[in-house]
mmCIF file of C-alpha atoms in Angstrom:
data_model
loop_
_atom_site.group_PDB
_atom_site.id
_atom_site.type_symbol
_atom_site.label_atom_id
_atom_site.label_comp_id
_atom_site.label_asym_id
_atom_site.label_seq_id
_atom_site.Cartn_x
_atom_site.Cartn_y
_atom_site.Cartn_z
ATOM 1 C CA MET A 23 0.000 0.000 0.000
ATOM 2 C CA LYS A 24 0.940 3.620 -0.422
ATOM 3 C CA ILE A 25 0.723 5.258 3.011
ATOM 4 C CA LEU A 26 1.118 8.788 4.340
ATOM 5 C CA VAL A 27 2.362 8.991 7.937
ATOM 6 C CA THR A 28 2.054 12.462 9.426
ATOM 7 C CA GLY A 29 4.167 13.201 12.476
ATOM 8 C CA ALA A 30 6.879 10.951 11.042
ATOM 9 C CA ALA A 31 9.648 12.730 12.967
ATOM 10 C CA GLY A 32 7.680 12.254 16.183
ATOM 11 C CA PHE A 33 7.941 9.396 18.643
ATOM 12 C CA ILE A 34 5.083 7.145 17.505
ATOM 13 C CA GLY A 35 5.184 8.247 13.857
ATOM 14 C CA PHE A 36 8.878 7.373 13.534
ATOM 15 C CA HIS A 37 8.364 3.872 14.946
ATOM 16 C CA LEU A 38 5.268 3.288 12.801
ATOM 17 C CA ALA A 39 7.014 4.413 9.613
ATOM 18 C CA TYR A 40 9.879 2.007 10.334
ATOM 19 C CA VAL A 41 7.538 -0.971 10.792
ATOM 20 C CA LEU A 42 5.464 -0.118 7.702
ATOM 21 C CA LEU A 43 8.635 0.136 5.637
ATOM 22 C CA LYS A 44 9.828 -3.238 6.927
ATOM 23 C CA HIS A 45 6.467 -4.668 5.839
ATOM 24 C CA GLY A 46 7.144 -3.462 2.298
ATOM 25 C CA HIS A 47 4.705 -0.548 2.101
ATOM 26 C CA GLU A 48 5.533 2.624 0.194
ATOM 27 C CA VAL A 49 5.614 5.339 2.846
ATOM 28 C CA THR A 50 5.737 9.118 2.724
ATOM 29 C CA GLY A 51 6.559 10.768 6.044
ATOM 30 C CA LEU A 52 5.390 14.293 6.856
ATOM 31 C CA ASP A 53 6.337 16.522 9.787
ATOM 32 C CA ASN A 54 6.800 20.240 10.417
ATOM 33 C CA ILE A 55 9.680 19.546 12.862
ATOM 34 C CA ASN A 56 8.537 22.258 15.270
ATOM 35 C CA ASP A 57 10.564 23.170 18.352
ATOM 36 C CA TYR A 58 8.068 22.057 21.019
ATOM 37 C CA TYR A 59 10.933 19.813 22.135
ATOM 38 C CA ASP A 60 14.517 19.152 21.012
ATOM 39 C CA VAL A 61 14.569 19.212 17.192
ATOM 40 C CA ASP A 62 17.860 17.305 17.182
ATOM 41 C CA LEU A 63 16.009 14.268 18.485
ATOM 42 C CA LYS A 64 13.511 14.607 15.626
ATOM 43 C CA PHE A 65 16.267 14.906 13.035
ATOM 44 C CA ASP A 66 18.042 11.903 14.535
ATOM 45 C CA ARG A 67 14.874 9.830 14.261
ATOM 46 C CA LEU A 68 14.649 10.799 10.584
ATOM 47 C CA GLU A 69 18.302 9.865 10.078
ATOM 48 C CA GLU A 70 17.437 6.390 11.393
ATOM 49 C CA LEU A 71 15.005 6.259 8.459
ATOM 50 C CA GLY A 72 17.698 7.411 6.036
ATOM 51 C CA ILE A 73 16.734 11.094 5.778
ATOM 52 C CA LYS A 74 19.640 13.524 6.180
ATOM 53 C CA ARG A 75 18.925 16.578 8.289
ATOM 54 C CA ASN A 76 20.161 19.072 5.710
ATOM 55 C CA SER A 77 17.541 17.762 3.294
ATOM 56 C CA ALA A 78 14.782 17.531 5.927
ATOM 57 C CA ARG A 79 15.177 21.205 6.854
ATOM 58 C CA ASN A 80 13.786 22.436 3.517
ATOM 59 C CA TYR A 81 10.074 23.183 3.670
ATOM 60 C CA GLY A 82 7.948 21.564 0.982
ATOM 61 C CA GLU A 83 10.736 19.540 -0.661
ATOM 62 C CA ASN A 84 10.579 15.759 -1.049
ATOM 63 C CA CYS A 85 13.582 13.975 0.481
ATOM 64 C CA THR A 86 14.510 10.458 -0.585
ATOM 65 C CA SER A 87 15.738 7.991 2.019
ATOM 66 C CA LEU A 88 19.288 6.673 1.727
ATOM 67 C CA THR A 89 18.276 3.558 3.669
ATOM 68 C CA PHE A 90 14.804 2.623 2.431
ATOM 69 C CA SER A 91 13.995 2.775 -1.265
ATOM 70 C CA ASN A 92 10.293 2.862 -0.327
ATOM 71 C CA PHE A 93 10.499 5.949 1.914
ATOM 72 C CA LYS A 94 10.529 9.672 1.360
ATOM 73 C CA PHE A 95 9.960 12.632 3.648
ATOM 74 C CA ILE A 96 8.533 16.130 3.315
ATOM 75 C CA LYS A 97 8.579 18.963 5.836
ATOM 76 C CA LEU A 98 5.092 20.472 5.852
ATOM 77 C CA ASN A 99 2.449 22.009 8.107
ATOM 78 C CA LEU A 100 -0.875 20.191 8.233
ATOM 79 C CA GLU A 101 -2.710 23.498 8.018
ATOM 80 C CA ASP A 102 -1.039 24.461 4.717
ATOM 81 C CA ARG A 103 -4.081 24.542 2.439
ATOM 82 C CA GLN A 104 -2.075 24.667 -0.764
ATOM 83 C CA ALA A 105 0.869 22.344 -0.160
ATOM 84 C CA LEU A 106 -1.021 19.513 1.561
ATOM 85 C CA PRO A 107 -3.644 19.051 -1.192
ATOM 86 C CA ALA A 108 -0.834 19.224 -3.769
ATOM 87 C CA LEU A 109 0.955 16.380 -1.961
ATOM 88 C CA PHE A 110 -2.220 14.258 -1.899
ATOM 89 C CA LYS A 111 -2.827 14.900 -5.599
ATOM 90 C CA ALA A 112 0.728 13.973 -6.567
ATOM 91 C CA GLU A 113 1.039 10.826 -4.440
ATOM 92 C CA ASN A 114 -2.397 9.158 -4.655
ATOM 93 C CA PHE A 115 -2.224 7.562 -1.199
ATOM 94 C CA ASP A 116 -4.270 4.506 -0.225
ATOM 95 C CA VAL A 117 -4.161 5.078 3.543
ATOM 96 C CA VAL A 118 -3.377 8.064 5.766
ATOM 97 C CA CYS A 119 -2.068 7.675 9.329
ATOM 98 C CA ASN A 120 -2.450 11.038 11.017
ATOM 99 C CA LEU A 121 -0.180 11.062 14.063
ATOM 100 C CA ALA A 122 0.839 14.718 13.740
ATOM 101 C CA ALA A 123 -0.488 17.024 16.439
ATOM 102 C CA GLN A 124 0.637 19.611 18.911
ATOM 103 C CA ALA A 125 1.226 17.386 21.915
ATOM 104 C CA GLY A 126 1.280 18.016 25.650
ATOM 105 C CA VAL A 127 -1.556 18.482 28.121
ATOM 106 C CA ARG A 128 0.123 21.126 30.287
ATOM 107 C CA TYR A 129 1.569 23.058 27.336
ATOM 108 C CA SER A 130 -1.954 23.486 25.930
ATOM 109 C CA ILE A 131 -2.755 25.710 28.914
ATOM 110 C CA GLU A 132 0.207 27.971 28.119
ATOM 111 C CA ASN A 133 0.011 28.072 24.318
ATOM 112 C CA PRO A 134 -3.548 27.359 23.095
ATOM 113 C CA GLU A 135 -3.036 28.825 19.609
ATOM 114 C CA ALA A 136 -0.636 26.021 18.627
ATOM 115 C CA TYR A 137 -3.329 23.441 19.403
ATOM 116 C CA ILE A 138 -6.006 25.246 17.424
ATOM 117 C CA ASP A 139 -3.722 25.521 14.381
ATOM 118 C CA SER A 140 -2.369 21.971 14.293
ATOM 119 C CA ASN A 141 -5.020 19.858 15.992
ATOM 120 C CA LEU A 142 -8.137 21.544 14.597
ATOM 121 C CA LEU A 143 -7.249 23.424 11.408
ATOM 122 C CA GLY A 144 -4.625 20.866 10.458
ATOM 123 C CA PHE A 145 -6.931 17.926 11.061
ATOM 124 C CA ALA A 146 -9.722 19.586 9.077
ATOM 125 C CA ASN A 147 -7.271 19.976 6.194
ATOM 126 C CA ILE A 148 -6.398 16.262 6.433
ATOM 127 C CA LEU A 149 -10.090 15.347 6.290
ATOM 128 C CA GLU A 150 -10.680 17.587 3.280
ATOM 129 C CA CYS A 151 -7.739 16.010 1.464
ATOM 130 C CA CYS A 152 -9.031 12.520 2.243
ATOM 131 C CA ARG A 153 -12.423 13.490 0.861
ATOM 132 C CA ASN A 154 -11.119 15.151 -2.281
ATOM 133 C CA PHE A 155 -8.445 12.606 -3.195
ATOM 134 C CA ASN A 156 -10.283 9.328 -2.651
ATOM 135 C CA ILE A 157 -8.431 8.083 0.417
ATOM 136 C CA LYS A 158 -9.767 4.666 1.400
ATOM 137 C CA ARG A 159 -8.885 4.803 5.101
ATOM 138 C CA LEU A 160 -7.798 7.426 7.627
ATOM 139 C CA VAL A 161 -6.287 6.162 10.879
ATOM 140 C CA PHE A 162 -5.862 8.999 13.361
ATOM 141 C CA ALA A 163 -4.445 9.543 16.831
ATOM 142 C CA SER A 164 -6.763 10.446 19.647
ATOM 143 C CA SER A 165 -5.855 10.333 23.327
ATOM 144 C CA SER A 166 -6.849 8.906 26.699
ATOM 145 C CA SER A 167 -6.974 12.529 27.881
ATOM 146 C CA VAL A 168 -10.511 12.770 26.442
ATOM 147 C CA TYR A 169 -11.749 10.760 29.445
ATOM 148 C CA GLY A 170 -10.964 13.656 31.778
ATOM 149 C CA GLN A 171 -11.843 12.899 35.393
ATOM 150 C CA ASN A 172 -13.834 9.804 34.490
ATOM 151 C CA SER A 173 -14.046 7.695 37.672
ATOM 152 C CA LYS A 174 -15.358 4.522 36.011
ATOM 153 C CA VAL A 175 -12.543 2.116 35.176
ATOM 154 C CA PRO A 176 -11.372 0.703 32.920
ATOM 155 C CA PHE A 177 -12.097 3.488 30.436
ATOM 156 C CA SER A 178 -14.391 2.400 27.620
ATOM 157 C CA THR A 179 -15.093 4.097 24.305
ATOM 158 C CA GLU A 180 -18.746 3.821 25.331
ATOM 159 C CA ASP A 181 -18.158 6.233 28.241
ATOM 160 C CA ARG A 182 -19.292 9.857 27.973
ATOM 161 C CA VAL A 183 -16.357 12.153 27.246
ATOM 162 C CA ASP A 184 -17.968 15.577 27.060
ATOM 163 C CA LYS A 185 -16.055 17.182 29.966
ATOM 164 C CA PRO A 186 -12.406 17.535 28.859
ATOM 165 C CA ILE A 187 -10.186 19.244 31.430
ATOM 166 C CA SER A 188 -7.503 20.499 29.027
ATOM 167 C CA LEU A 189 -7.568 22.155 25.627
ATOM 168 C CA TYR A 190 -5.467 19.292 24.268
ATOM 169 C CA ALA A 191 -8.181 16.832 25.301
ATOM 170 C CA ALA A 192 -10.847 19.088 23.791
ATOM 171 C CA THR A 193 -9.050 19.150 20.428
ATOM 172 C CA LYS A 194 -8.747 15.355 20.427
ATOM 173 C CA LYS A 195 -12.448 14.925 21.157
ATOM 174 C CA SER A 196 -13.151 17.416 18.379
ATOM 175 C CA ASN A 197 -11.070 15.291 15.989
ATOM 176 C CA GLU A 198 -13.232 12.273 16.773
ATOM 177 C CA LEU A 199 -16.428 14.204 16.045
ATOM 178 C CA MET A 200 -15.022 15.656 12.832
ATOM 179 C CA ALA A 201 -13.901 12.223 11.613
ATOM 180 C CA TYR A 202 -17.327 10.748 12.335
ATOM 181 C CA THR A 203 -18.998 13.491 10.322
ATOM 182 C CA TYR A 204 -16.705 13.052 7.321
ATOM 183 C CA SER A 205 -17.205 9.280 7.309
ATOM 184 C CA HIS A 206 -20.964 9.792 7.490
ATOM 185 C CA LEU A 207 -21.071 12.411 4.740
ATOM 186 C CA TYR A 208 -18.427 11.146 2.326
ATOM 187 C CA GLY A 209 -18.192 7.413 2.947
ATOM 188 C CA PHE A 210 -14.481 6.900 3.528
ATOM 189 C CA GLU A 211 -13.317 4.893 6.519
ATOM 190 C CA THR A 212 -11.982 6.660 9.612
ATOM 191 C CA ILE A 213 -10.528 4.817 12.619
ATOM 192 C CA GLY A 214 -9.576 6.713 15.778
ATOM 193 C CA LEU A 215 -7.154 5.299 18.344
ATOM 194 C CA ARG A 216 -7.081 6.656 21.883
ATOM 195 C CA PHE A 217 -3.464 6.240 23.019
ATOM 196 C CA PHE A 218 -2.614 5.559 26.660
ATOM 197 C CA THR A 219 0.756 6.870 28.004
ATOM 198 C CA VAL A 220 3.134 5.548 25.360
ATOM 199 C CA TYR A 221 6.800 5.158 26.316
ATOM 200 C CA GLY A 222 9.970 3.547 24.999
ATOM 201 C CA PRO A 223 13.207 4.229 23.057
ATOM 202 C CA TRP A 224 13.271 7.508 21.103
ATOM 203 C CA GLY A 225 10.503 8.791 23.395
ATOM 204 C CA ARG A 226 9.610 12.442 23.894
ATOM 205 C CA PRO A 227 11.770 14.361 26.398
ATOM 206 C CA ASP A 228 8.694 16.050 27.904
ATOM 207 C CA MET A 229 7.202 12.735 29.046
ATOM 208 C CA ALA A 230 7.576 11.185 32.500
ATOM 209 C CA MET A 231 9.764 8.290 31.337
ATOM 210 C CA PHE A 232 12.470 10.626 30.013
ATOM 211 C CA LEU A 233 12.084 13.323 32.667
ATOM 212 C CA PHE A 234 12.518 10.845 35.523
ATOM 213 C CA THR A 235 15.419 8.968 33.934
ATOM 214 C CA ASP A 236 17.276 12.122 32.936
ATOM 215 C CA ALA A 237 16.871 13.737 36.359
ATOM 216 C CA ILE A 238 17.954 10.632 38.265
ATOM 217 C CA VAL A 239 21.056 10.231 36.089
ATOM 218 C CA LYS A 240 21.954 13.890 36.668
ATOM 219 C CA ASN A 241 21.292 13.635 40.420
ATOM 220 C CA LYS A 242 18.457 16.146 40.209
ATOM 221 C CA PRO A 243 15.098 15.896 41.985
ATOM 222 C CA ILE A 244 12.151 14.509 40.065
ATOM 223 C CA LYS A 245 8.733 16.160 40.259
ATOM 224 C CA VAL A 246 6.162 13.706 41.590
ATOM 225 C CA PHE A 247 2.698 15.218 41.155
ATOM 226 C CA ASN A 248 -0.268 14.536 43.424
ATOM 227 C CA HIS A 249 2.325 13.281 45.918
ATOM 228 C CA GLY A 250 2.693 10.098 43.876
ATOM 229 C CA ASP A 251 -0.986 9.126 44.110
ATOM 230 C CA LEU A 252 -1.369 8.571 40.368
ATOM 231 C CA GLU A 253 -1.779 5.546 38.106
ATOM 232 C CA ARG A 254 -1.048 5.365 34.406
ATOM 233 C CA ASP A 255 -1.691 2.712 31.774
ATOM 234 C CA PHE A 256 1.929 2.792 30.578
ATOM 235 C CA THR A 257 2.096 1.199 27.114
ATOM 236 C CA TYR A 258 5.336 0.212 25.405
ATOM 237 C CA ILE A 259 5.902 1.625 21.932
ATOM 238 C CA ASP A 260 6.258 -1.755 20.174
ATOM 239 C CA ASP A 261 2.808 -2.820 21.386
ATOM 240 C CA ILE A 262 1.304 0.446 20.170
ATOM 241 C CA VAL A 263 2.888 0.177 16.726
ATOM 242 C CA LYS A 264 1.867 -3.462 16.310
ATOM 243 C CA GLY A 265 -1.693 -2.421 17.048
ATOM 244 C CA ILE A 266 -1.653 0.465 14.584
ATOM 245 C CA ASN A 267 -0.121 -1.770 11.925
ATOM 246 C CA LYS A 268 -2.882 -4.355 12.353
ATOM 247 C CA VAL A 269 -5.459 -1.610 11.824
ATOM 248 C CA VAL A 270 -3.665 -0.227 8.761
ATOM 249 C CA GLU A 271 -3.319 -3.625 7.072
ATOM 250 C CA SER A 272 -6.826 -4.905 7.849
ATOM 251 C CA GLU A 273 -9.456 -5.312 5.155
ATOM 252 C CA LEU A 274 -11.535 -2.267 4.309
ATOM 253 C CA LYS A 275 -15.180 -2.135 5.314
ATOM 254 C CA GLU A 276 -17.286 -2.510 2.206
ATOM 255 C CA GLU A 277 -20.547 -1.536 3.876
ATOM 256 C CA GLY A 278 -22.044 -0.375 7.155
ATOM 257 C CA VAL A 279 -20.722 2.303 9.503
ATOM 258 C CA LYS A 280 -17.359 3.567 8.272
ATOM 259 C CA TYR A 281 -16.307 5.232 11.572
ATOM 260 C CA SER A 282 -14.656 3.302 14.417
ATOM 261 C CA LEU A 283 -13.037 4.289 17.690
ATOM 262 C CA TYR A 284 -10.760 2.181 19.907
ATOM 263 C CA ASN A 285 -8.635 2.386 23.021
ATOM 264 C CA ILE A 286 -5.057 1.248 22.536
ATOM 265 C CA GLY A 287 -3.121 0.694 25.745
ATOM 266 C CA ASN A 288 -1.586 -1.959 27.979
ATOM 267 C CA SER A 289 -4.788 -2.329 30.040
ATOM 268 C CA LYS A 290 -2.685 -2.758 33.197
ATOM 269 C CA PRO A 291 -2.382 0.532 35.112
ATOM 270 C CA VAL A 292 0.815 1.012 37.124
ATOM 271 C CA LYS A 293 1.221 3.157 40.225
ATOM 272 C CA LEU A 294 3.483 6.120 39.528
ATOM 273 C CA LEU A 295 5.751 5.305 42.478
ATOM 274 C CA ASP A 296 6.134 1.714 41.230
ATOM 275 C CA PHE A 297 7.082 3.089 37.817
ATOM 276 C CA ILE A 298 9.708 5.336 39.393
ATOM 277 C CA ASN A 299 10.969 2.414 41.475
ATOM 278 C CA GLU A 300 11.542 0.372 38.302
ATOM 279 C CA ILE A 301 13.584 3.201 36.786
ATOM 280 C CA GLU A 302 15.651 3.376 39.984
ATOM 281 C CA LYS A 303 16.321 -0.367 39.751
ATOM 282 C CA GLN A 304 17.445 -0.169 36.135
ATOM 283 C CA LEU A 305 19.707 2.828 36.777
ATOM 284 C CA GLU A 306 20.853 1.478 40.158
ATOM 285 C CA VAL A 307 20.452 5.020 41.505
ATOM 286 C CA PRO A 308 17.844 6.263 44.017
ATOM 287 C CA ALA A 309 15.641 9.154 42.957
ATOM 288 C CA LYS A 310 15.345 12.411 44.833
ATOM 289 C CA LYS A 311 11.583 12.947 44.916
ATOM 290 C CA GLU A 312 9.971 16.382 45.086
ATOM 291 C CA MET A 313 6.373 15.723 46.105
ATOM 292 C CA LEU A 314 3.986 18.236 44.526
ATOM 293 C CA PRO A 315 0.211 18.774 44.282
ATOM 294 C CA MET A 316 -1.814 17.790 41.226
ATOM 295 C CA GLN A 317 -1.088 19.791 38.079
ATOM 296 C CA PRO A 318 -3.919 21.525 36.160
ATOM 297 C CA GLY A 319 -5.188 19.276 33.371
ATOM 298 C CA ASP A 320 -3.891 16.056 34.974
ATOM 299 C CA VAL A 321 -6.010 13.066 35.992
ATOM 300 C CA ASN A 322 -5.619 10.563 38.835
ATOM 301 C CA ARG A 323 -5.758 7.344 36.860
ATOM 302 C CA THR A 324 -5.877 6.002 33.322
ATOM 303 C CA TRP A 325 -6.833 2.459 32.397
ATOM 304 C CA ALA A 326 -7.743 1.248 28.913
ATOM 305 C CA ASP A 327 -10.447 -1.249 28.063
ATOM 306 C CA VAL A 328 -8.944 -2.745 24.879
ATOM 307 C CA GLU A 329 -11.415 -5.590 24.381
ATOM 308 C CA ALA A 330 -12.828 -4.131 21.155
ATOM 309 C CA LEU A 331 -9.377 -3.695 19.583
ATOM 310 C CA SER A 332 -8.429 -7.231 20.664
ATOM 311 C CA THR A 333 -11.629 -8.651 19.183
ATOM 312 C CA ASP A 334 -11.547 -6.761 15.890
ATOM 313 C CA PHE A 335 -7.782 -6.721 15.235
ATOM 314 C CA ASN A 336 -6.296 -9.364 17.550
ATOM 315 C CA TYR A 337 -4.452 -6.690 19.516
ATOM 316 C CA GLN A 338 -2.396 -8.218 22.337
ATOM 317 C CA PRO A 339 0.008 -5.991 24.315
ATOM 318 C CA GLU A 340 2.945 -8.083 25.480
ATOM 319 C CA THR A 341 5.520 -5.810 27.126
ATOM 320 C CA GLY A 342 5.487 -5.497 30.907
ATOM 321 C CA ILE A 343 6.770 -2.467 32.770
ATOM 322 C CA LYS A 344 10.045 -4.120 33.826
ATOM 323 C CA GLU A 345 11.005 -5.066 30.267
ATOM 324 C CA GLY A 346 9.824 -1.759 28.823
ATOM 325 C CA VAL A 347 11.696 0.402 31.332
ATOM 326 C CA GLU A 348 14.847 -1.670 30.842
ATOM 327 C CA LYS A 349 14.704 -1.131 27.061
ATOM 328 C CA PHE A 350 14.180 2.599 27.461
ATOM 329 C CA VAL A 351 17.027 2.982 29.964
ATOM 330 C CA ASN A 352 19.378 1.041 27.693
ATOM 331 C CA TRP A 353 18.476 3.319 24.783
ATOM 332 C CA TYR A 354 18.843 6.434 26.941
ATOM 333 C CA LYS A 355 22.343 5.381 27.972
ATOM 334 C CA SER A 356 23.293 4.591 24.384
ATOM 335 C CA TYR A 357 21.906 7.821 22.935
ATOM 336 C CA TYR A 358 22.563 10.403 25.639
ATOM 337 C CA LEU A 359 25.456 9.064 27.695
ATOM 338 C CA SER A 360 27.577 7.810 24.796
ATOM 339 C CA GLY A 361 27.526 11.189 23.064
ATOM 340 C CA LYS A 362 25.427 10.082 20.079
ATOM 341 C CA SER A 363 22.969 12.901 20.698
ATOM 342 C CA ASN A 364 25.765 15.451 20.350
ATOM 343 C CA SER A 365 27.545 14.013 17.319
ATOM 344 C CA LYS A 366 25.940 16.073 14.607
#
């Protein structure tokens, strides 16, 4: 298949592009490489896919991979209403995987405009391109943040999610509604995936996994919100990507409702202090914990009901927290402590 992966320089998009390429698909990666976090990490992910940073810097230019003959990359904003339709027209994609978005719950409180531009205007542009250029299937990233302060666990896609407590969550819920409408009106298939706390090698430096590991290594205190009384459905990146890949490669719906929505997580919530303890074990260094109150926009617990995804796509998460943390810590040491991150 010919597949567009937006957010290809991001954490999940990079891993998904790699797996799709290994499966023999023809993949175009798209990303605007914004500076929400370290752009060097984004360029290094692209270099793992064979895209040199000097080429990837140029807006609107196709870059050919030096590693994968079936991969190319273009730097582009989703909200670009001229360049994005031109890309769709030129490439004639079969499937679109929209993983590009302005990420971060807390950052959405500080910089709401970035979320409106990327997550609403950009997603609307994606939907319009899918409609106008005969895309058969759109797979898009939603988030567990849409559940807000939902006290019923595990979280089900049947639960009401009309009280988001961050703008980020509100934009993700809006994406789900927009996708439903486009599937209803124009008949192409849309599948939303609500991600639950993804972690692993090449992960984002603004996420807990990196923040805790980096601080402990540097003998700095780690910020433990709600005094550690939090639980997260930590999900290892390989399990997430396997799930997305199963959705991408599944048979198209020929009739019936063309919109679907699923949770994708580990379905085994872990106490935050147990998570930190596992990092301490892997690093063999105790953490200095700064106990803090709950942050605005945060929730006490996340827990995914993944029965529907397991039934429809045989999704089976396999990576436990011990194995996942060990793999991340090993990558962190290799990338950051060996100097690879500074060898540009």
